[in-house]
């Protein structure tokens, strides 16, 4: 039972444009959501989080939006940079259940 | 550098064998998590410890076990290894149990031949 799903395995965008990564969840008990970035041969690194009492959290170029009624969250990266190319995982707490990841490629 | 140390980085062993993976959490972190990432798969939660006690269990096989020691380091024991156990095993730590970001180590790549 995949409670957190990232339906797009990959996304390609041009440098300077917006990247939008999506994540859906099914468990209404999830109350805290996180995004992680992973480069090859490294562990995931924490990027940004949002509590279920908010619908938006912003940190520099990264903004996470939460739509509780749709059980959907998204990560916006603007402007996208080639160094953002990585696999992005969304995760939901409690129990830190991870999605399958989306490979983002930002082309120069 | 996340501050989480995992050893060894790579492990190659044969089917039926037993291995132990080790994790040292970030200084001050009480909670340790273990995850498995098989080829092209997401991160599958295995087990969580908090201050030496098992806190939550995920999709961990009975052939696998873990513990967290008084100095807060943790070990994941994998026995009767099968080819399908080949994966990246990540350890992560956090200050508290829930609703705090996890800090991941760089993983142990296990290859079972």
mmCIF file of C-alpha atoms in Angstrom:
data_model
loop_
_atom_site.group_PDB
_atom_site.id
_atom_site.type_symbol
_atom_site.label_atom_id
_atom_site.label_comp_id
_atom_site.label_asym_id
_atom_site.label_seq_id
_atom_site.Cartn_x
_atom_site.Cartn_y
_atom_site.Cartn_z
ATOM 1 C CA UNK A 1 0.000 0.000 0.000
ATOM 2 C CA UNK A 2 1.830 3.043 -1.306
ATOM 3 C CA UNK A 3 0.557 5.840 0.910
ATOM 4 C CA UNK A 4 2.761 8.486 -0.679
ATOM 5 C CA UNK A 5 3.008 8.593 -4.441
ATOM 6 C CA UNK A 6 5.032 10.619 -6.881
ATOM 7 C CA UNK A 7 3.503 9.819 -10.225
ATOM 8 C CA UNK A 8 6.156 11.427 -12.387
ATOM 9 C CA UNK A 9 9.401 9.453 -12.402
ATOM 10 C CA UNK A 10 11.175 12.235 -14.260
ATOM 11 C CA UNK A 11 10.921 15.922 -15.132
ATOM 12 C CA UNK A 12 13.064 18.010 -17.445
ATOM 13 C CA UNK A 13 13.077 21.824 -17.421
ATOM 14 C CA UNK A 14 15.178 24.637 -18.820
ATOM 15 C CA UNK A 15 17.471 26.644 -16.598
ATOM 16 C CA UNK A 16 15.716 29.717 -15.228
ATOM 17 C CA UNK A 17 12.225 28.255 -15.585
ATOM 18 C CA UNK A 18 10.009 26.875 -12.830
ATOM 19 C CA UNK A 19 10.176 23.234 -11.762
ATOM 20 C CA UNK A 20 7.021 21.784 -10.215
ATOM 21 C CA UNK A 21 7.252 18.427 -8.494
ATOM 22 C CA UNK A 22 4.063 16.755 -7.323
ATOM 23 C CA UNK A 23 3.179 14.314 -4.593
ATOM 24 C CA UNK A 24 -0.103 12.699 -3.521
ATOM 25 C CA UNK A 25 -0.891 10.937 -0.277
ATOM 26 C CA UNK A 26 -3.748 8.798 0.957
ATOM 27 C CA UNK A 27 -3.382 8.718 4.730
ATOM 28 C CA UNK A 28 -5.281 11.575 6.367
ATOM 29 C CA UNK A 29 -3.281 10.999 9.577
ATOM 30 C CA UNK A 30 -0.180 12.494 7.967
ATOM 31 C CA UNK A 31 0.431 15.881 9.558
ATOM 32 C CA UNK A 32 3.913 16.876 8.464
ATOM 33 C CA UNK A 33 5.397 16.743 5.017
ATOM 34 C CA UNK A 34 8.951 17.049 3.819
ATOM 35 C CA UNK A 35 10.916 17.210 0.596
ATOM 36 C CA UNK A 36 14.346 15.681 0.232
ATOM 37 C CA UNK A 37 16.894 15.947 -2.546
ATOM 38 C CA UNK A 38 19.254 13.113 -3.411
ATOM 39 C CA UNK A 39 22.397 13.160 -5.520
ATOM 40 C CA UNK A 40 23.958 9.887 -6.728
ATOM 41 C CA UNK A 41 26.139 8.109 -4.155
ATOM 42 C CA UNK A 42 24.846 10.322 -1.351
ATOM 43 C CA UNK A 43 22.064 10.068 1.191
ATOM 44 C CA UNK A 44 18.949 12.229 0.841
ATOM 45 C CA UNK A 45 19.281 15.758 2.195
ATOM 46 C CA UNK A 46 16.434 17.672 3.773
ATOM 47 C CA UNK A 47 15.121 20.531 1.665
ATOM 48 C CA UNK A 48 11.921 22.002 3.066
ATOM 49 C CA UNK A 49 8.945 20.948 5.164
ATOM 50 C CA UNK A 50 5.378 21.982 5.864
ATOM 51 C CA UNK A 51 3.021 21.314 8.713
ATOM 52 C CA UNK A 52 -0.578 20.366 7.979
ATOM 53 C CA UNK A 53 -1.764 23.574 9.653
ATOM 54 C CA UNK A 54 -0.220 25.595 6.810
ATOM 55 C CA UNK A 55 -0.823 25.595 3.081
ATOM 56 C CA UNK A 56 2.437 27.175 1.975
ATOM 57 C CA UNK A 57 6.027 27.385 3.131
ATOM 58 C CA UNK A 58 8.764 29.242 1.342
ATOM 59 C CA UNK A 59 12.542 29.096 1.647
ATOM 60 C CA UNK A 60 14.477 30.994 -0.959
ATOM 61 C CA UNK A 61 13.903 29.458 -4.381
ATOM 62 C CA UNK A 62 11.882 26.601 -2.889
ATOM 63 C CA UNK A 63 8.185 26.737 -2.028
ATOM 64 C CA UNK A 64 6.036 23.856 -0.877
ATOM 65 C CA UNK A 65 2.258 23.992 -1.265
ATOM 66 C CA UNK A 66 -0.131 21.719 0.606
ATOM 67 C CA UNK A 67 -3.721 21.064 -0.447
ATOM 68 C CA UNK A 68 -5.194 18.972 2.339
ATOM 69 C CA UNK A 69 -8.588 18.496 0.743
ATOM 70 C CA UNK A 70 -6.936 17.020 -2.348
ATOM 71 C CA UNK A 71 -4.234 15.257 -0.304
ATOM 72 C CA UNK A 72 -1.688 16.787 -2.612
ATOM 73 C CA UNK A 73 1.541 18.668 -2.153
ATOM 74 C CA UNK A 74 3.901 20.226 -4.605
ATOM 75 C CA UNK A 75 7.401 21.662 -4.588
ATOM 76 C CA UNK A 76 8.131 24.683 -6.738
ATOM 77 C CA UNK A 77 11.692 25.613 -7.596
ATOM 78 C CA UNK A 78 12.150 28.974 -9.253
ATOM 79 C CA UNK A 79 14.367 29.789 -10.955
ATOM 80 C CA UNK A 80 15.660 26.293 -11.636
ATOM 81 C CA UNK A 81 19.411 25.837 -11.836
ATOM 82 C CA UNK A 82 21.495 22.993 -13.303
ATOM 83 C CA UNK A 83 22.728 22.183 -9.766
ATOM 84 C CA UNK A 84 19.138 21.351 -8.834
ATOM 85 C CA UNK A 85 19.347 18.248 -11.004
ATOM 86 C CA UNK A 86 18.768 15.381 -8.565
ATOM 87 C CA UNK A 87 16.125 12.932 -7.403
ATOM 88 C CA UNK A 88 13.477 14.588 -5.239
ATOM 89 C CA UNK A 89 11.530 12.611 -2.666
ATOM 90 C CA UNK A 90 8.459 13.741 -0.808
ATOM 91 C CA UNK A 91 7.848 12.225 2.595
ATOM 92 C CA UNK A 92 5.025 12.280 5.109
ATOM 93 C CA UNK A 93 5.067 11.965 8.847
ATOM 94 C CA UNK A 94 4.472 10.244 11.181
ATOM 95 C CA UNK A 95 6.630 7.326 10.162
ATOM 96 C CA UNK A 96 8.387 9.258 7.370
ATOM 97 C CA UNK A 97 6.829 7.394 4.492
ATOM 98 C CA UNK A 98 8.617 8.287 1.256
ATOM 99 C CA UNK A 99 7.404 8.509 -2.306
ATOM 100 C CA UNK A 100 9.269 6.798 -5.138
ATOM 101 C CA UNK A 101 11.105 9.936 -6.183
ATOM 102 C CA UNK A 102 11.178 12.181 -9.251
ATOM 103 C CA UNK A 103 14.376 12.677 -11.237
ATOM 104 C CA UNK A 104 14.644 16.388 -12.037
ATOM 105 C CA UNK A 105 16.966 17.428 -14.839
ATOM 106 C CA UNK A 106 17.614 21.127 -15.352
ATOM 107 C CA UNK A 107 19.113 21.809 -18.767
ATOM 108 C CA UNK A 108 21.476 24.767 -19.236
ATOM 109 C CA UNK B 1 28.158 16.350 5.656
ATOM 110 C CA UNK B 2 25.005 15.275 7.500
ATOM 111 C CA UNK B 3 26.886 14.094 10.574
ATOM 112 C CA UNK B 4 25.461 10.588 10.224
ATOM 113 C CA UNK B 5 28.108 7.928 9.642
ATOM 114 C CA UNK B 6 27.409 4.560 8.091
ATOM 115 C CA UNK B 7 29.863 1.718 7.769
ATOM 116 C CA UNK B 8 30.821 -0.083 5.676
ATOM 117 C CA UNK B 9 30.189 1.855 2.455
ATOM 118 C CA UNK B 10 30.098 -1.307 0.369
ATOM 119 C CA UNK B 11 29.515 -4.925 1.258
ATOM 120 C CA UNK B 12 29.595 -7.933 -1.034
ATOM 121 C CA UNK B 13 28.546 -11.278 0.346
ATOM 122 C CA UNK B 14 27.011 -14.570 -0.669
ATOM 123 C CA UNK B 15 23.488 -15.876 -0.287
ATOM 124 C CA UNK B 16 22.763 -17.418 3.089
ATOM 125 C CA UNK B 17 25.293 -15.238 4.889
ATOM 126 C CA UNK B 18 24.755 -12.731 7.693
ATOM 127 C CA UNK B 19 25.945 -9.115 7.773
ATOM 128 C CA UNK B 20 25.819 -6.210 10.193
ATOM 129 C CA UNK B 21 25.462 -2.616 9.100
ATOM 130 C CA UNK B 22 26.440 0.131 11.509
ATOM 131 C CA UNK B 23 25.191 3.657 11.980
ATOM 132 C CA UNK B 24 26.383 6.504 14.183
ATOM 133 C CA UNK B 25 23.762 9.248 14.438
ATOM 134 C CA UNK B 26 24.410 12.971 14.524
ATOM 135 C CA UNK B 27 25.575 14.221 17.879
ATOM 136 C CA UNK B 28 22.535 14.924 20.030
ATOM 137 C CA UNK B 29 20.069 12.974 17.891
ATOM 138 C CA UNK B 30 18.115 10.378 19.836
ATOM 139 C CA UNK B 31 16.151 8.777 17.042
ATOM 140 C CA UNK B 32 17.561 6.431 14.412
ATOM 141 C CA UNK B 33 15.755 5.172 11.337
ATOM 142 C CA UNK B 34 16.693 2.471 8.836
ATOM 143 C CA UNK B 35 15.549 2.536 5.216
ATOM 144 C CA UNK B 36 16.066 0.212 2.270
ATOM 145 C CA UNK B 37 16.299 1.425 -1.301
ATOM 146 C CA UNK B 38 16.244 -1.276 -3.932
ATOM 147 C CA UNK B 39 17.045 -0.580 -7.583
ATOM 148 C CA UNK B 40 14.699 2.073 -9.003
ATOM 149 C CA UNK B 41 12.576 1.981 -5.875
ATOM 150 C CA UNK B 42 11.738 4.580 -3.296
ATOM 151 C CA UNK B 43 12.918 4.507 0.274
ATOM 152 C CA UNK B 44 11.216 1.754 2.220
ATOM 153 C CA UNK B 45 10.997 2.337 5.943
ATOM 154 C CA UNK B 46 12.310 -0.591 7.960
ATOM 155 C CA UNK B 47 12.464 0.383 11.619
ATOM 156 C CA UNK B 48 12.886 3.304 14.012
ATOM 157 C CA UNK B 49 14.532 3.499 17.414
ATOM 158 C CA UNK B 50 14.270 6.291 19.921
ATOM 159 C CA UNK B 51 16.736 6.499 22.781
ATOM 160 C CA UNK B 52 17.358 2.770 22.716
ATOM 161 C CA UNK B 53 13.763 1.640 22.373
ATOM 162 C CA UNK B 54 12.005 0.415 19.249
ATOM 163 C CA UNK B 55 9.519 3.130 18.258
ATOM 164 C CA UNK B 56 8.033 1.974 14.959
ATOM 165 C CA UNK B 57 8.327 -0.926 12.578
ATOM 166 C CA UNK B 58 7.802 -0.858 8.850
ATOM 167 C CA UNK B 59 8.293 -3.473 6.159
ATOM 168 C CA UNK B 60 11.130 -5.236 7.916
ATOM 169 C CA UNK B 61 11.578 -8.925 7.205
ATOM 170 C CA UNK B 62 11.846 -11.402 10.066
ATOM 171 C CA UNK B 63 15.367 -12.234 8.830
ATOM 172 C CA UNK B 64 16.338 -8.648 9.647
ATOM 173 C CA UNK B 65 16.784 -7.175 13.099
ATOM 174 C CA UNK B 66 18.133 -3.986 14.561
ATOM 175 C CA UNK B 67 19.061 -2.431 17.840
ATOM 176 C CA UNK B 68 20.144 0.886 19.259
ATOM 177 C CA UNK B 69 22.841 0.840 21.892
ATOM 178 C CA UNK B 70 23.249 3.061 24.989
ATOM 179 C CA UNK B 71 25.700 5.279 23.104
ATOM 180 C CA UNK B 72 22.886 5.701 20.526
ATOM 181 C CA UNK B 73 24.655 4.031 17.641
ATOM 182 C CA UNK B 74 22.561 1.456 15.831
ATOM 183 C CA UNK B 75 23.153 -1.789 13.990
ATOM 184 C CA UNK B 76 21.030 -3.490 11.364
ATOM 185 C CA UNK B 77 21.533 -7.245 11.141
ATOM 186 C CA UNK B 78 20.568 -9.036 7.938
ATOM 187 C CA UNK B 79 20.655 -12.837 7.988
ATOM 188 C CA UNK B 80 20.006 -15.722 5.579
ATOM 189 C CA UNK B 81 20.676 -13.238 2.817
ATOM 190 C CA UNK B 82 18.924 -13.609 -0.521
ATOM 191 C CA UNK B 83 19.717 -12.058 -3.895
ATOM 192 C CA UNK B 84 16.738 -9.744 -3.478
ATOM 193 C CA UNK B 85 18.279 -8.195 -0.376
ATOM 194 C CA UNK B 86 20.798 -6.409 -2.578
ATOM 195 C CA UNK B 87 20.048 -2.736 -2.023
ATOM 196 C CA UNK B 88 21.204 0.515 -0.534
ATOM 197 C CA UNK B 89 20.561 0.668 3.193
ATOM 198 C CA UNK B 90 20.282 4.134 4.653
ATOM 199 C CA UNK B 91 20.398 5.172 8.246
ATOM 200 C CA UNK B 92 18.955 8.502 9.322
ATOM 201 C CA UNK B 93 18.751 10.316 12.620
ATOM 202 C CA UNK B 94 16.684 13.088 14.106
ATOM 203 C CA UNK B 95 16.534 14.983 17.342
ATOM 204 C CA UNK B 96 13.154 13.656 18.311
ATOM 205 C CA UNK B 97 10.809 10.957 17.128
ATOM 206 C CA UNK B 98 8.291 12.656 14.917
ATOM 207 C CA UNK B 99 7.872 15.802 12.880
ATOM 208 C CA UNK B 100 11.524 16.689 12.698
ATOM 209 C CA UNK B 101 13.692 16.431 9.597
ATOM 210 C CA UNK B 102 15.788 13.335 9.177
ATOM 211 C CA UNK B 103 19.475 13.564 8.432
ATOM 212 C CA UNK B 104 20.700 10.703 6.301
ATOM 213 C CA UNK B 105 23.994 8.949 6.056
ATOM 214 C CA UNK B 106 25.436 8.077 2.660
ATOM 215 C CA UNK B 107 24.244 4.513 2.872
ATOM 216 C CA UNK B 108 25.721 1.034 2.720
ATOM 217 C CA UNK B 109 25.498 -0.667 -0.644
ATOM 218 C CA UNK B 110 24.903 -4.370 -0.089
ATOM 219 C CA UNK B 111 25.438 -6.789 -2.948
ATOM 220 C CA UNK B 112 24.404 -10.403 -2.432
ATOM 221 C CA UNK B 113 25.836 -12.807 -5.017
#
